[in-house]
Short mmCIF file of C-alpha atoms and ligand atoms in Angstrom, two decimals:
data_model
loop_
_atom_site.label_atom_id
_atom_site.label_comp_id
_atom_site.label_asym_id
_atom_site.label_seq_id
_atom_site.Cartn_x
_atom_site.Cartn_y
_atom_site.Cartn_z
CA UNK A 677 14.78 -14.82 -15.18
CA UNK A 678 14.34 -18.44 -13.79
CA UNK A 679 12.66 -19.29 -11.49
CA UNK A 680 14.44 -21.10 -8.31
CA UNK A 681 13.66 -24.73 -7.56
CA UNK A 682 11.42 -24.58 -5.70
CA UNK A 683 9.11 -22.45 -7.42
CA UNK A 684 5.94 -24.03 -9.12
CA UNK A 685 5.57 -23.47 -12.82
CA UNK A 686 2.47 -23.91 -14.28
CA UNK A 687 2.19 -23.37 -18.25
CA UNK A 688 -1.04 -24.35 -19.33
CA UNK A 689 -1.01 -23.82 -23.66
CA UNK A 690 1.78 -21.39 -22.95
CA UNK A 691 -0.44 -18.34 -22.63
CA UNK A 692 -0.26 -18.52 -18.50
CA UNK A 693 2.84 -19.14 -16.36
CA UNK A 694 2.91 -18.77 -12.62
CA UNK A 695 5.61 -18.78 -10.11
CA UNK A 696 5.53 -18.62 -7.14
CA UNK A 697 8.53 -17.54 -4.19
CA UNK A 698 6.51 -18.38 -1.34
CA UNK A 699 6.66 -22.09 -0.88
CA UNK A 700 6.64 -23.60 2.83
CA UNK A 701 10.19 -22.66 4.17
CA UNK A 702 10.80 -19.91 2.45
CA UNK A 703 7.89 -18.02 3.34
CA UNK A 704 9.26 -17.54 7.12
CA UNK A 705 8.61 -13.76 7.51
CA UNK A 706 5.21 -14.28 9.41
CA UNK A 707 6.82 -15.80 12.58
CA UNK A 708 10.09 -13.55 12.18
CA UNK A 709 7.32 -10.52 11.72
CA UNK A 710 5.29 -11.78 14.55
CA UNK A 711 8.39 -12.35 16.74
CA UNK A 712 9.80 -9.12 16.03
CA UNK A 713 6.35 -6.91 16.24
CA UNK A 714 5.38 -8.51 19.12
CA UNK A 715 8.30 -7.95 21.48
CA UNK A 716 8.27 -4.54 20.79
CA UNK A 717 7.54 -1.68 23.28
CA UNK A 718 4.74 -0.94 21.15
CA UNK A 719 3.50 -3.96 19.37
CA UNK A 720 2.92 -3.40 15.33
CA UNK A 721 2.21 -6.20 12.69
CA UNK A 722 3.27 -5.80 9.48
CA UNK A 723 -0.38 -5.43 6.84
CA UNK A 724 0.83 -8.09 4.36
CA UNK A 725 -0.19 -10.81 6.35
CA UNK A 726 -3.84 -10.01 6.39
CA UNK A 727 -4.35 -11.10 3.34
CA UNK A 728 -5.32 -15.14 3.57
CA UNK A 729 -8.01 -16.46 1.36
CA UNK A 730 -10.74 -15.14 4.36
CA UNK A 731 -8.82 -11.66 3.83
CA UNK A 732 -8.71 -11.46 0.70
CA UNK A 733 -12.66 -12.01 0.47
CA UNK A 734 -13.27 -9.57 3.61
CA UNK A 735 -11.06 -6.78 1.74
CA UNK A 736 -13.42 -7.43 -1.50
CA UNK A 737 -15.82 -7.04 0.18
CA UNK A 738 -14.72 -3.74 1.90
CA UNK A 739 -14.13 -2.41 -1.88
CA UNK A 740 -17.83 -2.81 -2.14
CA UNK A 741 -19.05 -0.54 1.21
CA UNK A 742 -20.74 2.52 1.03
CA UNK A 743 -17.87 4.23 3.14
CA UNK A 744 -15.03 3.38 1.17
CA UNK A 745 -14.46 5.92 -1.68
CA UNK A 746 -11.27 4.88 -2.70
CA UNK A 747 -11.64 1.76 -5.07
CA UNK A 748 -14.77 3.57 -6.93
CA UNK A 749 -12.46 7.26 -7.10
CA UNK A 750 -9.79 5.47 -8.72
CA UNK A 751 -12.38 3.23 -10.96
CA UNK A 752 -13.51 6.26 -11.67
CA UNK A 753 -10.22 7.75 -12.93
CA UNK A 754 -9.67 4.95 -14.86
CA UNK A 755 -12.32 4.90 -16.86
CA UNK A 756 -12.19 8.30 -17.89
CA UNK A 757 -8.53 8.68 -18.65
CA UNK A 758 -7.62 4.57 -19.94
CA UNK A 759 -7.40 5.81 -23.23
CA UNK A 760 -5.40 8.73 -22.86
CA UNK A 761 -2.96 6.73 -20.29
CA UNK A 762 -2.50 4.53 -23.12
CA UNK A 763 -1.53 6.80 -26.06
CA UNK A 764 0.69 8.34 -23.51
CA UNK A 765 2.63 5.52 -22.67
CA UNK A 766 2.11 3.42 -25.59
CA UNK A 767 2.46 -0.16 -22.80
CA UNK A 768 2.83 -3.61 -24.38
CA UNK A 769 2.87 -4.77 -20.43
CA UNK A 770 1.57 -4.07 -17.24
CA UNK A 771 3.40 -5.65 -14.07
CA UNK A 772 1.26 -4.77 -11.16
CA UNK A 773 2.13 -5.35 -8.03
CA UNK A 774 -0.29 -6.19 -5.33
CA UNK A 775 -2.46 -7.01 -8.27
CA UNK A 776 -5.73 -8.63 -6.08
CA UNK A 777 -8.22 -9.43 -8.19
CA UNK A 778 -6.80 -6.96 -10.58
CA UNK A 779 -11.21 -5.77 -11.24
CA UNK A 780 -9.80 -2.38 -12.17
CA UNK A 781 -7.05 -3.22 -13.88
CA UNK A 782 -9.12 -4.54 -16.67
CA UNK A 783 -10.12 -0.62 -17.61
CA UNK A 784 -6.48 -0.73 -18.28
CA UNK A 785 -5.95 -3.76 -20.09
CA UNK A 786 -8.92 -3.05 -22.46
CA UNK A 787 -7.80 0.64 -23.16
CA UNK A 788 -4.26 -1.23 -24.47
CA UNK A 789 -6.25 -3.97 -26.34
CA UNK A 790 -7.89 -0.98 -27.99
CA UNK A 791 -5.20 0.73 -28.52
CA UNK A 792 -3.48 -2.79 -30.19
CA UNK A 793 -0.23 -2.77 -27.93
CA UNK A 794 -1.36 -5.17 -25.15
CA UNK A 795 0.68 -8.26 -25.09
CA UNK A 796 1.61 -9.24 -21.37
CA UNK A 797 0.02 -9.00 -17.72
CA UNK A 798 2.32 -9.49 -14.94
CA UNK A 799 0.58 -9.27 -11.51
CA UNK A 800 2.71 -9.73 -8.08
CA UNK A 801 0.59 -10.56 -4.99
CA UNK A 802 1.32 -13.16 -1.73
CA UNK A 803 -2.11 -14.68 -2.11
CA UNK A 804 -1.42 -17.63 -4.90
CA UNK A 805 -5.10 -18.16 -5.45
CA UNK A 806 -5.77 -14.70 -6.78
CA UNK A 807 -2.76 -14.84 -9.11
CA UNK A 808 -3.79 -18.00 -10.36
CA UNK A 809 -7.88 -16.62 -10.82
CA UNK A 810 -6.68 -13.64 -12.66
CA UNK A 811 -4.32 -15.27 -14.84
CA UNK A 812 -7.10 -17.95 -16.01
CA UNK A 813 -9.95 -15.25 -16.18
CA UNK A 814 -8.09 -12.66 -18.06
CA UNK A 815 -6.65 -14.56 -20.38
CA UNK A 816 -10.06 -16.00 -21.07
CA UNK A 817 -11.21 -12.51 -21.73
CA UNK A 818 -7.90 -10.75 -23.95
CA UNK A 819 -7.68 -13.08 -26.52
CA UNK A 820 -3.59 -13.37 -27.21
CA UNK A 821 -2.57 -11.94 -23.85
CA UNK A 822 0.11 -13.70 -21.74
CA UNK A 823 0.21 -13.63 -18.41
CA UNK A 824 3.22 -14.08 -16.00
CA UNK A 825 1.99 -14.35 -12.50
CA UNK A 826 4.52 -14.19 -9.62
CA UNK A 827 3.51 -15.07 -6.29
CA UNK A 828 5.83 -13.94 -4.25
CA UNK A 829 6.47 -10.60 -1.82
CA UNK A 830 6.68 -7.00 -3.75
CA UNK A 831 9.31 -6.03 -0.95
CA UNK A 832 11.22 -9.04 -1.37
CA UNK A 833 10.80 -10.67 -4.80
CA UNK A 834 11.05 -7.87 -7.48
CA UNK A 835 14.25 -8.84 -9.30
CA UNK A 836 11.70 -12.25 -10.30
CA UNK A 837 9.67 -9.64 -12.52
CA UNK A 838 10.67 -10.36 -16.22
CA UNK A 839 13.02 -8.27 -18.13
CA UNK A 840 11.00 -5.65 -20.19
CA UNK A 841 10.69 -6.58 -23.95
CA UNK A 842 10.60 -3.63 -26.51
CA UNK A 843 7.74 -2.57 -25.69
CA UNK A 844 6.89 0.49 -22.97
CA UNK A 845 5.97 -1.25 -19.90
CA UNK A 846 3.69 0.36 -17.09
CA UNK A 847 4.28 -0.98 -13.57
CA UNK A 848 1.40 -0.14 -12.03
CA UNK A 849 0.52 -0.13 -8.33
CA UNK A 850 -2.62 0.60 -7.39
CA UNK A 851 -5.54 1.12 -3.90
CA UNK A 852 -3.28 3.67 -2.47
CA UNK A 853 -1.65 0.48 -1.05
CA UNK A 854 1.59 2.61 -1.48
CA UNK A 855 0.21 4.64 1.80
CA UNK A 856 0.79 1.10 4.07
CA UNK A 857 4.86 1.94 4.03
CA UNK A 858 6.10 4.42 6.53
CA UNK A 859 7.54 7.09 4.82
CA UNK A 860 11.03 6.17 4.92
CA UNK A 861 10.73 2.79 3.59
CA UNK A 862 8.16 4.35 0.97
CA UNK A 863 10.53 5.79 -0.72
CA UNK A 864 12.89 3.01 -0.43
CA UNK A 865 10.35 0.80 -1.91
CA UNK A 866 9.50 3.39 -5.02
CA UNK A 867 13.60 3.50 -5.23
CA UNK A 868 13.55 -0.07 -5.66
CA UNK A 869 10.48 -0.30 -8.12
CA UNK A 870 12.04 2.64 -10.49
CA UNK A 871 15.01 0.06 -10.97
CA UNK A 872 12.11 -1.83 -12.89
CA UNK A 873 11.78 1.14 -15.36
CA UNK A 874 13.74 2.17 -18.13
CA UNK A 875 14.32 6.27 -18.35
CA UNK A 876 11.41 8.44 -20.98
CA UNK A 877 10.22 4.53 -21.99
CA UNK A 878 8.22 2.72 -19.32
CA UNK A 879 5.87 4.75 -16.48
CA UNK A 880 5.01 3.72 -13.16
CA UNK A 881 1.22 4.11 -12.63
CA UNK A 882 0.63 4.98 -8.54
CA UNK A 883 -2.62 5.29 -6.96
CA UNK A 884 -2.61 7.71 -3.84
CA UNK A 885 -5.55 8.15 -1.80
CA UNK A 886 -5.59 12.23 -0.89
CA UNK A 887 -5.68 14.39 2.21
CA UNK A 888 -9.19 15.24 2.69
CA UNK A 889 -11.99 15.48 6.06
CA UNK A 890 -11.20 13.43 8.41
CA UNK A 891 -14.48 12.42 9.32
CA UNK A 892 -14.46 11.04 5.46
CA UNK A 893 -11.42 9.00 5.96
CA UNK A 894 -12.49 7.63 9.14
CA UNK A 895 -15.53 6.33 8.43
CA UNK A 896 -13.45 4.30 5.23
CA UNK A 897 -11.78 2.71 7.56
CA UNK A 898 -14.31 1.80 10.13
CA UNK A 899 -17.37 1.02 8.21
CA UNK A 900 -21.24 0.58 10.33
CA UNK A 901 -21.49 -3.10 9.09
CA UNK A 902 -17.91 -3.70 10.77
CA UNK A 903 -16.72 -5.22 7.71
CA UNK A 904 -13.05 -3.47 8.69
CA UNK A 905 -13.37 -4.46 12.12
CA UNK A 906 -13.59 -8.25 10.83
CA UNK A 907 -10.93 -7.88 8.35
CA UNK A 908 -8.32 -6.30 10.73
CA UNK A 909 -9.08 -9.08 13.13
CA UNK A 910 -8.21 -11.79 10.42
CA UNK A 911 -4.57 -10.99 11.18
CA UNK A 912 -5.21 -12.84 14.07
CA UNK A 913 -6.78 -16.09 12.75
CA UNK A 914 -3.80 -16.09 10.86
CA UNK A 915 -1.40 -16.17 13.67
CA UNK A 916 -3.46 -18.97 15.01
CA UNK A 917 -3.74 -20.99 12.33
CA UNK A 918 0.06 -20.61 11.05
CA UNK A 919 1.63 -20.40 14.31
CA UNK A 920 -0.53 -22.04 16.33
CA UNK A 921 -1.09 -19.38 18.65
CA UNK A 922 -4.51 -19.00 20.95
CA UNK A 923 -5.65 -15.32 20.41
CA UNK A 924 -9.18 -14.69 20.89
CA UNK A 925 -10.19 -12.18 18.15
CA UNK A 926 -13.44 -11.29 19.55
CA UNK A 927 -11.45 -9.93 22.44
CA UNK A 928 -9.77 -7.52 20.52
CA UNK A 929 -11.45 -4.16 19.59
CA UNK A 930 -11.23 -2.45 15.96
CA UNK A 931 -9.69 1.28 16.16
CA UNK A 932 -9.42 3.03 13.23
CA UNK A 933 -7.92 7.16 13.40
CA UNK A 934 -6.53 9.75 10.98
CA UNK A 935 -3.52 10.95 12.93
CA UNK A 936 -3.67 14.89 11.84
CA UNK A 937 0.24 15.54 11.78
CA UNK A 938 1.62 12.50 10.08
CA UNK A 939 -1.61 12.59 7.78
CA UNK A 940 -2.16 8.74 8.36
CA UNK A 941 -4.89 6.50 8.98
CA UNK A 942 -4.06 4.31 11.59
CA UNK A 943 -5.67 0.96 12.46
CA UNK A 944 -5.37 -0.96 15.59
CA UNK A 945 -6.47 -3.86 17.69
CA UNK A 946 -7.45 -2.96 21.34
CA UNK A 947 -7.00 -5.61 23.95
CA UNK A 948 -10.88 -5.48 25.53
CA UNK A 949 -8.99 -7.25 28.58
CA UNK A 950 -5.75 -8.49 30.22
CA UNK A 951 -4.97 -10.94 28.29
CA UNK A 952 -2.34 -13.83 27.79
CA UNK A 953 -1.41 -15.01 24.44
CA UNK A 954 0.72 -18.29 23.29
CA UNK A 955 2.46 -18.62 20.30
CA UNK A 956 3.76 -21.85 20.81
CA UNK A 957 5.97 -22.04 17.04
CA UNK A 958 8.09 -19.11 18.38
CA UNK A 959 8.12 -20.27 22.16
CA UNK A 960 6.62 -16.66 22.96
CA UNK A 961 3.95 -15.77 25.40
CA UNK A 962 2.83 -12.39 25.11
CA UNK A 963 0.98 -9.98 27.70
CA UNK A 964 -1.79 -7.45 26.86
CA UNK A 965 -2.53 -5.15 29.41
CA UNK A 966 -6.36 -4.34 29.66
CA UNK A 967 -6.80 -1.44 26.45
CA UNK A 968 -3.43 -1.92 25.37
CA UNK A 969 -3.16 -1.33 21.58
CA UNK A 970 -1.64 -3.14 18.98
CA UNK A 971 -0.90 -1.63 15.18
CA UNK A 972 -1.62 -3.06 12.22
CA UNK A 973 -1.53 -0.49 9.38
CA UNK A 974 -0.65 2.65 8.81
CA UNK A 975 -2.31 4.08 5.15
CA UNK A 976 -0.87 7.66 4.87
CA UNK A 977 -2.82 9.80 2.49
CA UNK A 978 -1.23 12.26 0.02
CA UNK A 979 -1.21 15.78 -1.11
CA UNK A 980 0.09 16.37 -4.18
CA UNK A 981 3.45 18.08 -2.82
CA UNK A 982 3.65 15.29 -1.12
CA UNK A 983 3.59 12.77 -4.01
CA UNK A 984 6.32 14.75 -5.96
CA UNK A 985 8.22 15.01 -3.07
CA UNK A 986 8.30 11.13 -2.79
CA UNK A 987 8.91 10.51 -6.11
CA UNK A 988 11.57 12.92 -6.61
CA UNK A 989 13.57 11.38 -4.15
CA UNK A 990 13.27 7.89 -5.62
CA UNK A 991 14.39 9.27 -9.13
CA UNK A 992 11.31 9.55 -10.56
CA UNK A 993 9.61 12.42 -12.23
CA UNK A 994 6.19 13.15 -12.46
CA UNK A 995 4.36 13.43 -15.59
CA UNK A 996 1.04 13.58 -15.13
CA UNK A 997 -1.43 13.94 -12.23
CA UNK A 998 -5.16 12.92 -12.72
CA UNK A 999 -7.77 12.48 -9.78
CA UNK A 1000 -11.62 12.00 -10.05
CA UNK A 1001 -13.96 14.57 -10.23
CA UNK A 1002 -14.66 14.99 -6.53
CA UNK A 1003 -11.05 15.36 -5.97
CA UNK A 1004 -10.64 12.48 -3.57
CA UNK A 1005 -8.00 10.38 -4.94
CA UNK A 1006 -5.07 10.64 -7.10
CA UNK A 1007 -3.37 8.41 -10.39
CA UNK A 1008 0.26 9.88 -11.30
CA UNK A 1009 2.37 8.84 -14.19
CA UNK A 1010 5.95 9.18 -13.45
CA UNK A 1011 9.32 8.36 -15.04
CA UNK A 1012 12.34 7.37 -14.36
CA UNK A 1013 15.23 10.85 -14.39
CA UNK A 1014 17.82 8.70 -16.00
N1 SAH B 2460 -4.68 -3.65 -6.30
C1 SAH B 2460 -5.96 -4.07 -5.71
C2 SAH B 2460 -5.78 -4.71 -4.34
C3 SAH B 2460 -5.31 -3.78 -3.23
S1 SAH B 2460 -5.27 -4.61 -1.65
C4 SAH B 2460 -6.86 -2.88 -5.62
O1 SAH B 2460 -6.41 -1.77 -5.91
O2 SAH B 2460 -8.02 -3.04 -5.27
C5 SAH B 2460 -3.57 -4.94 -1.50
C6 SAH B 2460 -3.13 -6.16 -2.29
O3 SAH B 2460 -1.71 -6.26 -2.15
C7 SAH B 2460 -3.71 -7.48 -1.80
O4 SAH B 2460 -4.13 -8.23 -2.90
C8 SAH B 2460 -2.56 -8.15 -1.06
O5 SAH B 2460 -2.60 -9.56 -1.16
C9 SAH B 2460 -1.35 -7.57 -1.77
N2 SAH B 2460 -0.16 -7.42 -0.93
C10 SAH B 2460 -0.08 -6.81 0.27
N3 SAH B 2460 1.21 -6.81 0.71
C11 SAH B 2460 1.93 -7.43 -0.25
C12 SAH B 2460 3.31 -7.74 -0.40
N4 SAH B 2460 4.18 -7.40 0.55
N5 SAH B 2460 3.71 -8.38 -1.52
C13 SAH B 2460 2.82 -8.71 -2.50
N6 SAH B 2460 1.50 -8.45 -2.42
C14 SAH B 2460 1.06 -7.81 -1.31
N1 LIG B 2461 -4.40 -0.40 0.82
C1 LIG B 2461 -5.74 -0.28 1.36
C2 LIG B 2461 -5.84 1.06 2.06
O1 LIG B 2461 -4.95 1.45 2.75
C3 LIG B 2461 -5.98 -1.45 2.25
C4 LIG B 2461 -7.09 -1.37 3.26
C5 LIG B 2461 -8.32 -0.84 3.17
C6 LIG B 2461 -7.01 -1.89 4.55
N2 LIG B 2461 -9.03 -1.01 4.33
C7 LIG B 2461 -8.23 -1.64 5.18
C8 LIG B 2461 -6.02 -2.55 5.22
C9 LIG B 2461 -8.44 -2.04 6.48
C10 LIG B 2461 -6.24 -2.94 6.52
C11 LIG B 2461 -7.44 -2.69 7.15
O2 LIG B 2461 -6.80 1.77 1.87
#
């Protein structure tokens, strides 16, 4: 598909080509976000826009703490089962979306090399510089792999992702980042994504963090060397710096709980004070009221009914199920039902 444009191409000996969808005025979804989350009764941001260049590092670096299991269960998966996930889908292509530094995804990408299908890498993320990294480091490390990097939004820019060749293709979305959707528009996402997959021939690869003790997911999401607590408050720096508002993170508290019912993590920023905020690029001021509470992500964890259930409804059918040995996170295979 071409590329609109405005879109940047890059093509360096052929082997790497980039586009992005997010180029200044078109990318206006942080003020309307802002504007719309802001206003409401109870304010929300949506948990895309975390992710700057500062963000991305911070959430790196979260992968890394003690407390949070799910990057090393789903490693963990990986490694064991690459080879198998391979045979089984036989993938000339993976297009991953949300792709980050794609550090697990290279399990993958080696168990296809090995298997001698791999051919093409597609990764999808709104931060252009980690595109761009993984596109140059991967295709310094697979040796005949092309890459087709799309910057751009996974809820708003799918129909950019190239048409599937002959090969099986495996989109593959991974860090139970699936679990930041409410469950309405989850499904509406994973309805939109199947479109991307053709019937018994290409497999969508979904990691789900599980249901498990509380006091386990908590402490994931609200880490002793407050590495969460920084990385929530980045939202804010970016409202500063791209709207020109004057928040003052340090005012603003990190809250992190597993709601029991909905079976969510939710994360927060807690006003320490009254407070008066401008955001002079949407002519808003906006009150905080001493403890008031605003929400920034929701990460629902699974059960395994729960990830048929889902899946089901967005016409896709599981085939396989695997989760680490310590049962604390889940990788599913699933087809489209045709
Ligand atoms: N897949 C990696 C990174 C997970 S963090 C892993 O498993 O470790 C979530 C990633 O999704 C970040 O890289 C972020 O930039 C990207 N992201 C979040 N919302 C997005 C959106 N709406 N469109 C595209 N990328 C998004
Ligand atoms: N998708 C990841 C998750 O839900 C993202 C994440 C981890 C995150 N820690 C966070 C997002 C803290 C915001 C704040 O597990």
């Amino acid at each position: 598909m071409n590329p609109p444009a405005s879109a940047v191409s890059t093509a360096t000996d052929g082997t790497i080509v980039v586009h992005s969808y997010l180029r200044p005025g078109e990318e206006r979804t942080l003020a309307e976000d802002v504007l719309d989350g802001l206003t409401k009764p109870f304010k929300e941001l949506p948990p895309k826009h975390f992710y700057d260049t500062r963000g991305a590092e911070l959430f790196d670096q979260i992968c890394e703490l003690p407390e949070y299991y799910p990057t090393r269960a789903e490693r963990s998966i990986l490694v064991l089962h690459a080879a198998q996930i391979a045979h089984a889908t036989g993938a000339g292509e993976i297009v991953e979306l949300g792709s980050g530094t794609a550090e697990k995804t290279r399990v993958l990408l080696s168990a296809l090399a090995a298997a001698g299908t791999l051919r093409r890498y597609v990764p999808v993320d709104v931060t252009e510089a980690m595109v761009r990294r993984c596109a140059d480091e991967l295709t310094a490390d697979f040796g005949g792999l092309h890459v087709h990097g799309i910057v751009g939004d996974f809820e708003r820019h799918l129909s950019h992702v190239p048409r599937a060749d002959d090969e099986p293709r495996i989109v593959a979305f991974l860090g139970g980042t699936i679990g930041n959707f409410t469950p309405g528009a989850r499904r509406r996402f994973l309805r939109q994504v199947a479109r991307l997959l053709r019937p018994g021939v290409d497999h969508l690869l979904l990691g789900t963090d599980l249901v498990k003790d509380p006091a386990v997911l908590e402490a994931a999401y609200d880490d002793a060397a407050g590495v969460t607590a920084e990385f929530n408050r980045n939202v804010l720096r970016v409202i500063n710096r791209e709207l020109g508002a004057d928040f003052e993170p340090e005012a603003f508290e990190h809250v992190a709980f597993f709601d029991r019912e909905r079976e969510w993590i939710e994360m927060r920023l807690r006003a320490s004070r009254r407070m008066h905020v401008s955001i002079p690029e949407l002519g808003l001021e906006v009150d905080f009221a001493a403890r008031e509470e605003l929400r920034t992500e929701i990460s629902a964890k699974f059960t395994p009914q729960r990830l048929r259930d889902d899946l089901a409804a967005a016409g896709l059918e599981l085939t396989q199920i695997l989760t680490d040995p310590a049962g604390q996170f889940a990788l599913s295979l699933s087809t489209p039902t045709g």
